Short mmCIF file of C-alpha atoms and ligand atoms in Angstrom, two decimals:
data_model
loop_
_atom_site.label_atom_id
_atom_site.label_comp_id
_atom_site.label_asym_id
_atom_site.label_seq_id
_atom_site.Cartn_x
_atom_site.Cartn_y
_atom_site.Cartn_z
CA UNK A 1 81.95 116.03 108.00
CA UNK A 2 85.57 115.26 107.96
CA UNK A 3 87.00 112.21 106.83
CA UNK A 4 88.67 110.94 109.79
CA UNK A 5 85.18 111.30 111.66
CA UNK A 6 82.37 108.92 112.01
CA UNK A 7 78.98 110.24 113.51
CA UNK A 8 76.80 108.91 111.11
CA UNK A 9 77.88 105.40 110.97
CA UNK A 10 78.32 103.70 114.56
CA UNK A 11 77.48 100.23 113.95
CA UNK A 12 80.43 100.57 111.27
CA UNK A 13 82.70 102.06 113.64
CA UNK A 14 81.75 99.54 116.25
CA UNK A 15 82.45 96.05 113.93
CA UNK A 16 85.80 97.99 113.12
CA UNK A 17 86.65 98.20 116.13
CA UNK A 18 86.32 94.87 117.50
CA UNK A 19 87.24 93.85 113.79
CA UNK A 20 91.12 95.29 114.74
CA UNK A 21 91.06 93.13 117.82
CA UNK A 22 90.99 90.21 116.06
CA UNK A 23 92.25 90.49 112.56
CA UNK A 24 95.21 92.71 111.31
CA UNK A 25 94.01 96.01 110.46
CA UNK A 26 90.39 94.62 110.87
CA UNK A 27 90.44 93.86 107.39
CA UNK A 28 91.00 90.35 105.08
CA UNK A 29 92.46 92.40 102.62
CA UNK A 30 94.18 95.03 102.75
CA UNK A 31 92.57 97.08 100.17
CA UNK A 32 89.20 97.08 102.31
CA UNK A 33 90.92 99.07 104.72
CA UNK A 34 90.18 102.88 104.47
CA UNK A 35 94.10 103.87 104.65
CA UNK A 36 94.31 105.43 102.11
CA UNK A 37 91.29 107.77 102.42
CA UNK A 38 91.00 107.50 106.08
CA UNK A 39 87.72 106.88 108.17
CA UNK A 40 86.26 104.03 108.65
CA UNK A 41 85.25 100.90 106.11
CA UNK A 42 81.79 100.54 106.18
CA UNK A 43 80.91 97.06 107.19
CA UNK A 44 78.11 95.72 104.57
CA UNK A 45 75.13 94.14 105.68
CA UNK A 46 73.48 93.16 102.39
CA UNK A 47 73.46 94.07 98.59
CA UNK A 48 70.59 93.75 96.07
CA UNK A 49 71.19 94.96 92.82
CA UNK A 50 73.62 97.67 91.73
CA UNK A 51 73.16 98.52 95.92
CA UNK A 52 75.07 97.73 99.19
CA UNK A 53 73.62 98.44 102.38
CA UNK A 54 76.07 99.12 105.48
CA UNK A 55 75.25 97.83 109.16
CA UNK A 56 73.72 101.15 110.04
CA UNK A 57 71.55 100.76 107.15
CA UNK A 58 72.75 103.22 104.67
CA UNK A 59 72.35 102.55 100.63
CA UNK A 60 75.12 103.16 98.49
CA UNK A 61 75.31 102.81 95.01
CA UNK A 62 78.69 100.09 94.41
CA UNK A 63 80.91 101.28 92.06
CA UNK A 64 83.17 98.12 93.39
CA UNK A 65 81.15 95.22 92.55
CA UNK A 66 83.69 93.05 95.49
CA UNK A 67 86.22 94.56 93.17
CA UNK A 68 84.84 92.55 89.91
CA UNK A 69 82.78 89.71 90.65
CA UNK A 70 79.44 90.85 90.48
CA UNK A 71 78.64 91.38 87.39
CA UNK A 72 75.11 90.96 87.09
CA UNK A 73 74.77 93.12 90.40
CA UNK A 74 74.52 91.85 94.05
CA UNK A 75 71.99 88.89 94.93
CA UNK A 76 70.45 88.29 91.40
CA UNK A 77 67.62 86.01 92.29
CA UNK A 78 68.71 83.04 89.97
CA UNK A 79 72.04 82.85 90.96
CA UNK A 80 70.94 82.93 94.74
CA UNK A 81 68.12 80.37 93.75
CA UNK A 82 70.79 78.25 91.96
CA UNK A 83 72.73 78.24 94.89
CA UNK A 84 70.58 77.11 97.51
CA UNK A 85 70.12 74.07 95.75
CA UNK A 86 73.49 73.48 95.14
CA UNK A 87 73.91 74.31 98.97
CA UNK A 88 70.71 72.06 100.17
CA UNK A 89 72.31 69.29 98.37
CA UNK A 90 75.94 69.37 100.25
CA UNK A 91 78.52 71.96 100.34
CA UNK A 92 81.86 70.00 99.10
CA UNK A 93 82.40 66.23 98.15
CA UNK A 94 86.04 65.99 97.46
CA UNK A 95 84.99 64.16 94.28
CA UNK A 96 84.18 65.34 90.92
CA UNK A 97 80.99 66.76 90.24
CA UNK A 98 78.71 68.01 87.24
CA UNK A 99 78.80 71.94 88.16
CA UNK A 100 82.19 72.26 87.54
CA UNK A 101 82.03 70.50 83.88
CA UNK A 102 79.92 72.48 83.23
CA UNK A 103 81.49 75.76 84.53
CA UNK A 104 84.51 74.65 82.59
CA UNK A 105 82.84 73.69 79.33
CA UNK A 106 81.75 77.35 78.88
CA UNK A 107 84.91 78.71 80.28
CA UNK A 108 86.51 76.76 77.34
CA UNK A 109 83.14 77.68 74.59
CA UNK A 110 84.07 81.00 75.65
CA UNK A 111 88.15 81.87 75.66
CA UNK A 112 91.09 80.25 73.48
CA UNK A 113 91.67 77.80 75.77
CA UNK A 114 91.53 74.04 75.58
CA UNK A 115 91.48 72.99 78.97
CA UNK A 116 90.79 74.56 82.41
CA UNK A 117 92.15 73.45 85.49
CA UNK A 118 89.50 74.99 88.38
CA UNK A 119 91.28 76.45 92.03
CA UNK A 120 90.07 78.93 94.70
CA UNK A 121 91.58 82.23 94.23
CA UNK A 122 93.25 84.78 90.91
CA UNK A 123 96.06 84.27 93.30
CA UNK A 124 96.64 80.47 93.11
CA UNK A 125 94.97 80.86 89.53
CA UNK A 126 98.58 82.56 88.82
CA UNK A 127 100.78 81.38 90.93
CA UNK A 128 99.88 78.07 88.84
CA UNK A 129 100.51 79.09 85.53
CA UNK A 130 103.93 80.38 86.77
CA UNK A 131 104.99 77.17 87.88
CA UNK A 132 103.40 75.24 84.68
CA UNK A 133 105.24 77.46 82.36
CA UNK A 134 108.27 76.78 84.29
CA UNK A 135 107.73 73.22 84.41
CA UNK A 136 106.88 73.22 80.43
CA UNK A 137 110.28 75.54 79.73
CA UNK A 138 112.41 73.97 81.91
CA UNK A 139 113.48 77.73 82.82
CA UNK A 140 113.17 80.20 85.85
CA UNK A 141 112.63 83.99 84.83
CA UNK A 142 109.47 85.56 85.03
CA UNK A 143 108.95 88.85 83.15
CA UNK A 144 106.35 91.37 84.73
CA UNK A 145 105.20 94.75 84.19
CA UNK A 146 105.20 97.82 86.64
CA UNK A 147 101.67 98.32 88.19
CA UNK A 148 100.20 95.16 87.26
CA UNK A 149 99.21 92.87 90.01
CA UNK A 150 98.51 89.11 89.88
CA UNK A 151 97.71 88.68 93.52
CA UNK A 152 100.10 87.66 96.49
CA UNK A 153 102.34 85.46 94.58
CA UNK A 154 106.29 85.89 96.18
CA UNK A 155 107.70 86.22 93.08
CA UNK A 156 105.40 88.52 91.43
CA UNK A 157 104.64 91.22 94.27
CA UNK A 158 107.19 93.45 92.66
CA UNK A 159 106.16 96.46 91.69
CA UNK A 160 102.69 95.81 92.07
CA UNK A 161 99.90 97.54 91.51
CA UNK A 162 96.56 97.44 93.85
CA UNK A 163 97.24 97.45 97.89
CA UNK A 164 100.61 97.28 97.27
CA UNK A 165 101.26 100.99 95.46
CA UNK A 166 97.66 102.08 97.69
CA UNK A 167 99.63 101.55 100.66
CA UNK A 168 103.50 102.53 98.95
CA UNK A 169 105.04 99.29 99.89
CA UNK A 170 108.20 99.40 97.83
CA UNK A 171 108.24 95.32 98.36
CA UNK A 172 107.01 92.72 101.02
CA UNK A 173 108.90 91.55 103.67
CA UNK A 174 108.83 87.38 104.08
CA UNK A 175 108.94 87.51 100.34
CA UNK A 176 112.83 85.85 99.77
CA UNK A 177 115.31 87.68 97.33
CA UNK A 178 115.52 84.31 95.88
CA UNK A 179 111.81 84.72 95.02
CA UNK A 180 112.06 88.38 92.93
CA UNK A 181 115.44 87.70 91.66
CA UNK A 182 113.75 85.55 89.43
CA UNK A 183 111.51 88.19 88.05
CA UNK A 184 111.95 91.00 85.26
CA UNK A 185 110.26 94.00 85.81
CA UNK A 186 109.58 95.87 82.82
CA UNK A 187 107.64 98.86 82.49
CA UNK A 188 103.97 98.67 80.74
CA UNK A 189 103.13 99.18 77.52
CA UNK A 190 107.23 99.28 76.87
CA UNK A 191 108.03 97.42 73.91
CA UNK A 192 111.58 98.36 73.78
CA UNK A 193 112.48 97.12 76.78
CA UNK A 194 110.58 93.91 76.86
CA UNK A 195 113.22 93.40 73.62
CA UNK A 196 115.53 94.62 75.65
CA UNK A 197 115.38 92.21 78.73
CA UNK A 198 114.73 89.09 75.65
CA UNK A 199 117.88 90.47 74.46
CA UNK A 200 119.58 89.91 78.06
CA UNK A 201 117.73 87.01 79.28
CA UNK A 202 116.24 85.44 76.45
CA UNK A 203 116.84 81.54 76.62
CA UNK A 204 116.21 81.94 80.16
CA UNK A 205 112.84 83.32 80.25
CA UNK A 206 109.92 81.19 81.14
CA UNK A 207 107.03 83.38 80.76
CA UNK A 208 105.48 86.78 80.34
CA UNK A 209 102.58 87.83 82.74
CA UNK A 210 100.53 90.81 81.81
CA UNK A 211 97.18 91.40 82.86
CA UNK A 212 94.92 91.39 79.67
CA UNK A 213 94.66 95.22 80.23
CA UNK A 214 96.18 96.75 83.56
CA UNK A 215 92.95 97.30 86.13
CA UNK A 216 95.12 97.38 89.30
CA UNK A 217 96.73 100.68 88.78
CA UNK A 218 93.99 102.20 87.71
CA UNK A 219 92.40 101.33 83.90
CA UNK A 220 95.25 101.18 81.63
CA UNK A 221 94.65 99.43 78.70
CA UNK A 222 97.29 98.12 76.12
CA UNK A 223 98.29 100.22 73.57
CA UNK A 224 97.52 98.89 70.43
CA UNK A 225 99.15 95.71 69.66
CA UNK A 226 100.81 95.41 72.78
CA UNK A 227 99.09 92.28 73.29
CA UNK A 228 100.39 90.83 70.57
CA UNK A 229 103.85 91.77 70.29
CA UNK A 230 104.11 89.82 73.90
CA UNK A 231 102.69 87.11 72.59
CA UNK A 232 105.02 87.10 69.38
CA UNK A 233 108.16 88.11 71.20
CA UNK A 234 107.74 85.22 73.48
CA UNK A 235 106.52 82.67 70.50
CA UNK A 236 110.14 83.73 68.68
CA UNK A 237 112.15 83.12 72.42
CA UNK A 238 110.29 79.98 73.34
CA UNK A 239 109.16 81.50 76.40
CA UNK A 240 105.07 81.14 77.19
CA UNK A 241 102.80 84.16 77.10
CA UNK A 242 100.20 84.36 79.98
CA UNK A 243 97.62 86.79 80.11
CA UNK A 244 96.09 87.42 83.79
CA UNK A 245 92.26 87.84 83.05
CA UNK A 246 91.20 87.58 86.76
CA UNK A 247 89.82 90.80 86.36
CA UNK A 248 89.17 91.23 82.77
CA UNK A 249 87.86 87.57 82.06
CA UNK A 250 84.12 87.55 81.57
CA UNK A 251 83.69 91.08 82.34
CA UNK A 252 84.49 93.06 79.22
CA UNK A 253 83.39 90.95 77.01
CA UNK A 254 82.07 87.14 76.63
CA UNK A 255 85.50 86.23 76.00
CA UNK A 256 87.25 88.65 77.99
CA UNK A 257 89.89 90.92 76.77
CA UNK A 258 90.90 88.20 74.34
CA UNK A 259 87.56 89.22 72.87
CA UNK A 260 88.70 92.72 71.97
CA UNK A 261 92.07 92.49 70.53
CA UNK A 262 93.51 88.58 70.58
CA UNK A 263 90.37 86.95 68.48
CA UNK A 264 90.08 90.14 65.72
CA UNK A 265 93.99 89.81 65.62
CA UNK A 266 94.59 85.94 64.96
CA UNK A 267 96.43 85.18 68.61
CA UNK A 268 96.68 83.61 71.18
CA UNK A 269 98.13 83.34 74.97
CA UNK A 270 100.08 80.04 75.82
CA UNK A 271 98.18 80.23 79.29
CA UNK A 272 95.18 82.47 80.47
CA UNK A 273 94.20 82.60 84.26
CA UNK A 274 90.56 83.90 85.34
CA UNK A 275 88.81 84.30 88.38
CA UNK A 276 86.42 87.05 90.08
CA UNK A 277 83.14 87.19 87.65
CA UNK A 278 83.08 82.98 87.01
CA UNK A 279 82.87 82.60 90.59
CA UNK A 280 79.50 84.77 90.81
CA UNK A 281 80.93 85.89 94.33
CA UNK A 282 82.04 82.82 95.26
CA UNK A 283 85.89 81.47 95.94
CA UNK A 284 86.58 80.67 92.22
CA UNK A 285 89.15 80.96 89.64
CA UNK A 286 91.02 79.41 87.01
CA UNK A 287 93.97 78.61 84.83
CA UNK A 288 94.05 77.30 81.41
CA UNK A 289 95.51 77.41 77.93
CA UNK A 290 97.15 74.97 75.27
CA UNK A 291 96.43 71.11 75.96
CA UNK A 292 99.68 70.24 75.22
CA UNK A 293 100.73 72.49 77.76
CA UNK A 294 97.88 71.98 80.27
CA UNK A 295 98.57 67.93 79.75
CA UNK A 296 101.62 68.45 81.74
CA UNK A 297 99.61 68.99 85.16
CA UNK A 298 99.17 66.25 87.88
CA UNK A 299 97.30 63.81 87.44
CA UNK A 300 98.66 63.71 83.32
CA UNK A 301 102.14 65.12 83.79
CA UNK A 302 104.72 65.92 86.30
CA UNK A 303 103.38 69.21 87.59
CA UNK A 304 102.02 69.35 91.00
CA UNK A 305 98.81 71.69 91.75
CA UNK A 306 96.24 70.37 93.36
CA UNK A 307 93.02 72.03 96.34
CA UNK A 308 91.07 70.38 98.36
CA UNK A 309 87.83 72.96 97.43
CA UNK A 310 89.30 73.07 93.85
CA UNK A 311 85.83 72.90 91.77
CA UNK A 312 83.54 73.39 94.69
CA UNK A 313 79.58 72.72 93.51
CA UNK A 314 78.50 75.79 95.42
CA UNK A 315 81.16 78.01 93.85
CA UNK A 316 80.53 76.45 90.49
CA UNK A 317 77.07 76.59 90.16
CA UNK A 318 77.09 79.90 91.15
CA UNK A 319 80.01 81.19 88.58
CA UNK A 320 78.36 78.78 85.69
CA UNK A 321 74.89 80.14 86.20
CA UNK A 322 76.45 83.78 86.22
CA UNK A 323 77.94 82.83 82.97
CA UNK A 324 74.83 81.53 81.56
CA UNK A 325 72.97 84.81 82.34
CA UNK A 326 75.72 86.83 81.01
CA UNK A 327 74.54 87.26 77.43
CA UNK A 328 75.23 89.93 74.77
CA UNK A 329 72.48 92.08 76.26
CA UNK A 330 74.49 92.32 79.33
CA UNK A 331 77.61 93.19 78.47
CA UNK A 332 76.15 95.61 75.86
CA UNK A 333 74.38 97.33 78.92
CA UNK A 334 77.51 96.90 80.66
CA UNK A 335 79.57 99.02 78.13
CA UNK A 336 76.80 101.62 78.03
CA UNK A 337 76.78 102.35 81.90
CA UNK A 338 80.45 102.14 82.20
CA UNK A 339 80.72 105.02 79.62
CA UNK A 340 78.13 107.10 80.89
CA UNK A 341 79.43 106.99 84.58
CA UNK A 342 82.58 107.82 83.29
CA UNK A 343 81.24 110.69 81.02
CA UNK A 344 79.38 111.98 84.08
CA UNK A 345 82.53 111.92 86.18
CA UNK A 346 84.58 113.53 83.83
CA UNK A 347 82.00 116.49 83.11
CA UNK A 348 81.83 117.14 87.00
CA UNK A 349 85.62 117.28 87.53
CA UNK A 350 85.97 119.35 83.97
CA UNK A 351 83.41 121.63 85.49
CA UNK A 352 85.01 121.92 88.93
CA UNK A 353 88.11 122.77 86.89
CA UNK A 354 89.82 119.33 87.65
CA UNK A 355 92.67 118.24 86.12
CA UNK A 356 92.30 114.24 85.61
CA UNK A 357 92.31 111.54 83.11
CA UNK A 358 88.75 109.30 82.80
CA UNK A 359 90.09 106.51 81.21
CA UNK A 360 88.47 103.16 79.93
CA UNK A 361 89.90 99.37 79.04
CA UNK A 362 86.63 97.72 77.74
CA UNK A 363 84.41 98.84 80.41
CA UNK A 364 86.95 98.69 83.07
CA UNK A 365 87.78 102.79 84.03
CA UNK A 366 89.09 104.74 86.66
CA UNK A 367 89.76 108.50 86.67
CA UNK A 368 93.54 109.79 87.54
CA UNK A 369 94.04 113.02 89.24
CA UNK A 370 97.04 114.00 86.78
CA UNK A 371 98.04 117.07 85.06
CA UNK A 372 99.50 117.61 82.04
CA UNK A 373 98.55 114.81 79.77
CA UNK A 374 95.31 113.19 78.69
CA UNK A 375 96.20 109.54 79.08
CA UNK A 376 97.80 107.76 81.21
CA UNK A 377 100.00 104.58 79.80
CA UNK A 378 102.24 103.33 82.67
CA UNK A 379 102.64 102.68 86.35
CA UNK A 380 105.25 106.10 86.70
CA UNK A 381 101.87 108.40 85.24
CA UNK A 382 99.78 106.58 87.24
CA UNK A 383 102.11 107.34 90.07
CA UNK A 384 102.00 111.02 89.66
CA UNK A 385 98.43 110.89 90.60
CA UNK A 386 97.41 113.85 93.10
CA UNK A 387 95.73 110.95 95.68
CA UNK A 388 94.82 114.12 98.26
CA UNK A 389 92.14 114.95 95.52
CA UNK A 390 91.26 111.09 95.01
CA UNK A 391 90.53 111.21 99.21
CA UNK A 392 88.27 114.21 98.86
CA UNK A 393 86.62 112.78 95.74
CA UNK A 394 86.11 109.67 97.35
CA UNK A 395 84.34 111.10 100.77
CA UNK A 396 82.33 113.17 99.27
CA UNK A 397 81.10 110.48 97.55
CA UNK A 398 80.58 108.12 99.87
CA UNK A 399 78.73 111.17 102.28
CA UNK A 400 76.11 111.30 98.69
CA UNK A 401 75.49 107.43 99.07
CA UNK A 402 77.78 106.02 96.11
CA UNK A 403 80.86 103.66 97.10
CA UNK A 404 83.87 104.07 95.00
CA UNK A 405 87.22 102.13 95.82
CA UNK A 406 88.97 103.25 98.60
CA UNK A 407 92.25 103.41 96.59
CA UNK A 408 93.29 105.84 93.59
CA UNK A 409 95.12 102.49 91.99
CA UNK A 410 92.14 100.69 91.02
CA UNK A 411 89.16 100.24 88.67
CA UNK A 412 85.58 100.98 88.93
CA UNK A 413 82.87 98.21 88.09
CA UNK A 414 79.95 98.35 87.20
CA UNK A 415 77.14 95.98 86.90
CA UNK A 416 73.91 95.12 84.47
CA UNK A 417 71.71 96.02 87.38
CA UNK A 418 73.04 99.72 87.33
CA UNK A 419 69.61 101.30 86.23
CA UNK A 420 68.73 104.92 85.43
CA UNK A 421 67.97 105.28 89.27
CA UNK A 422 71.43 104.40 89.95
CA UNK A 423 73.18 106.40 87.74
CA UNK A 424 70.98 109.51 88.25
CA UNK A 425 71.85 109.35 91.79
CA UNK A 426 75.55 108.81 90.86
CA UNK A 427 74.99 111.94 88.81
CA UNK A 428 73.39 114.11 91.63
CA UNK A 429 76.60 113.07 93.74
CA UNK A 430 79.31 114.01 91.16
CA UNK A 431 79.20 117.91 91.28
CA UNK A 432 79.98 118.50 94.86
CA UNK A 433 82.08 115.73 94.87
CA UNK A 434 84.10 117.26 91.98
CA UNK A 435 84.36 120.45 93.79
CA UNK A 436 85.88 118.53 97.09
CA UNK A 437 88.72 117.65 94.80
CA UNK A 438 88.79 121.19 93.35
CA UNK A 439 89.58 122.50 96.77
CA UNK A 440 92.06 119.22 98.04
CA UNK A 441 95.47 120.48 98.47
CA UNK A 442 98.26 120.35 96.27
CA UNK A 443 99.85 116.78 94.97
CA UNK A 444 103.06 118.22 97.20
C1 PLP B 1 94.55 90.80 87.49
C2 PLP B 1 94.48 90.08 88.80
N1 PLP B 1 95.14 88.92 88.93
C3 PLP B 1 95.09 88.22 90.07
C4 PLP B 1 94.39 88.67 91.15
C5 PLP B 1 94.36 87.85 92.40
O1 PLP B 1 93.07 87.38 92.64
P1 PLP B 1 92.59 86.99 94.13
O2 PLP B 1 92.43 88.27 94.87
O3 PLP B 1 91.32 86.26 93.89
O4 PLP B 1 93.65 86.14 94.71
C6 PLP B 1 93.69 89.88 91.06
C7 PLP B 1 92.91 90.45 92.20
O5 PLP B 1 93.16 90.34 93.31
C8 PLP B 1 93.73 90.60 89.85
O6 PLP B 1 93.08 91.75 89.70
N1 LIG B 2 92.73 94.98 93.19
C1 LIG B 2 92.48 93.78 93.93
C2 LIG B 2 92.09 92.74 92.96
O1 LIG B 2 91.72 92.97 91.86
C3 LIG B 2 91.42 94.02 94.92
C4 LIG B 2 90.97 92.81 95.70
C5 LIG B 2 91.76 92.56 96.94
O2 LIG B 2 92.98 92.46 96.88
O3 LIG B 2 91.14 92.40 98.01
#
């Protein structure tokens, strides 16, 4: 089967078609778009488990988990339990309620921060903590890195990573220069020239976003101590250090990526931001740090953020009673699936005579289809990924049953629900997978 063609999937083909006469693309998000592999997205009907059924009723095994969120698998039967009664008792008040104290009481029990303020989406979970840190600094810059990707925040879709590189956007159109002029790009895991642009810019610089470890450009974790030095270098300038856990948070470890390098090394980020796994696969998010910092917020202080579903019970209990079920056990059979998939992945393409890079952050991973080096450390290596061998990879895939992201920029998930079943069928799908990418053409 080619990948352009679509046979076996009609029902699919036939949502997506009436899909692109109503929405742009026929997609909510741009990444759920096949683009970059070509074909057609598979429209899902249900999920149980580490599974995802499609409208024609095909199973796949997700290796996308809604790109993060479920991390106890699709439809775990307490969460959906939990969630009916939250729904059978009323959808949204407008008012405070109990589910979100107690959503943010293990947010805060769990990460360095002091206080949470709850919103809807990683992107407004970001876009906030820009504008507190400004607020708090009294100062404009923003420094980013190259290939990270905080959602669809003006001033930060520069140089991003996810849909934005997936589709080669080199910026955004409606996005003002007024917006990115503001912003330092810097590459990641550079330490020279984050001292560098403090040299430059220093007394101007608000804040430093990173995510916790980059997941949008494929796994890239922090080199050692990279973490740190941001958080130092901005400490010394009197600029805030935010680290972007929307993806990380809750998924790596209890605490996040905090977990692995921040709380062995004695620091700290002025501001965090979550979102994805404490919603449970509902619209939730977060942004939090310091109190003296988060005191400055509306209703205490002078900065303005507000939502009208900010906090939403359903949302909340679903994203607290994820939490609650997220125990050591999980995330220690997380780590253990994440590195056997990624074993078997890399023994299919070694074996197919693959050149690639299977690389981890936690139990975030992703393989790149480079040459020449065995790990990949910024947004220019990920760049030089052959993505013709990514397509291949990725249909043959999908033709065995297993769903991988459509995109050679981003992360696979797993979940606790992936089972020997699931991975052994992930296995029997690897080898002829690997040897579609063996036979892709050239990078150019
Ligand atoms: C690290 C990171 N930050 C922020 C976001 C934005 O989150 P959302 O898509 O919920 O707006 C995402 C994902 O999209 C992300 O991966
Ligand atoms: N990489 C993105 C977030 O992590 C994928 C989700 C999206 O933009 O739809």
């Amino acid at each position: 089967m080619t990948a352009e063609s679509t046979p076996d999937f009609p029902a699919s083909a036939a949502l997506f078609e009436r899909a692109r006469a109503v929405s742009p693309g026929g997609v909510n998000s741009p990444v759920r778009a096949f683009r970059a592999v070509g074909g057609t997205p598979r429209f899902m009907a249900s999920g149980t488990g580490p599974y995802l059924t499609d409208v024609d009723g095909t199973e796949y095994v997700d290796l996308v988990g809604s790109w993060g969120p479920m991390l106890l698998g699709h439809a775990h039967p307490e969460v959906i339990d939990a969630v009916q009664r939250a729904a059978a008792a009323g959808t949204s008040f407008g008012t405070p309620s109990e589910p979100e104290v107690l959503l943010a009481e293990e947010i805060v029990t769990r990460t360095p921060v002091d206080s949470v303020r709850l919103v809807s989406s990683g992107t407004e979970a970001t876009m906030s903590a820009i504008r507190l840190a400004r607020g708090c600094t009294g100062r404009d810059l923003v420094m980013k890195f190259a290939g990270c990707y905080h959602g669809h925040v003006d001033s930060l879709l520069v140089s991003a990573g996810s849909g934005v590189v997936t589709f080669g956007l080199p910026g955004t159109p409606g996005v003002p220069e007024a917006s990115t002029a503001q912003t330092i790009v810097v590459p990641y895991n550079d330490t020279a020239a984050v001292e560098k642009a403090f040299a430059e810019y220093g007394d101007q610089i608000a804040c430093v976003i990173t995510e916790a470890a980059a997941g949008n450009m494929g796994a890239v974790p922090p080199l050692p101590g990279f973490n740190k030095f941001l958080s130092e270098t901005c400490a010394r300038n009197g600029a805030l250090f935010i680290s972007d856990e929307v993806m990380t948070g809750f998924r790596v470890s209890r605490s996040g990526h905090w977990g692995l390098d921040g709380a062995a090394e004695g620091w700290r980020p002025d501001l965090l931001t979550f979102g994805k796994v404490m919603g449970g696969g509902f619209p939730a998010a977060a942004f939090g740090g310091r109190d003296d910092l988060m005191s400055r917020l509306a209703p205490e202080g002078p900065v303005y953020q507000a939502g009208t579903l900010s906090g939403n019970p359903i949302a909340t209990t679903a994203g607290y009673t994820t939490l609650r079920l997220a125990t050591d056990a999980v995330y220690e059979q997380l780590d253990a699936v994440a590195g056997q998939v990624r074993t078997l992945a890399s023994e299919a393409l070694t074996e197919a005579g693959v050149p690639h890079v299977a690389q981890a952050a936690g139990n975030l991973f992703s393989i790149f289809f480079v040459d020449g080096t065995d790990t990949v450390t910024d947004f220019e290596q990920a760049q030089a990924q052959n993505v013709k061998q990514h397509k291949a990879f990725f249909h043959a895939m999908l033709d065995a049953g297993v769903y991988l992201p459509p995109s050679a920029f981003e992360s696979w998930f797993v979940s606790a629900a992936h089972d020997d079943r699931a991975i052994e069928r992930i296995a029997a799908a690897l080898p002829a997978a690997a040897r579609a990418a063996a036979a892709a053409p050239p990078a150019h």
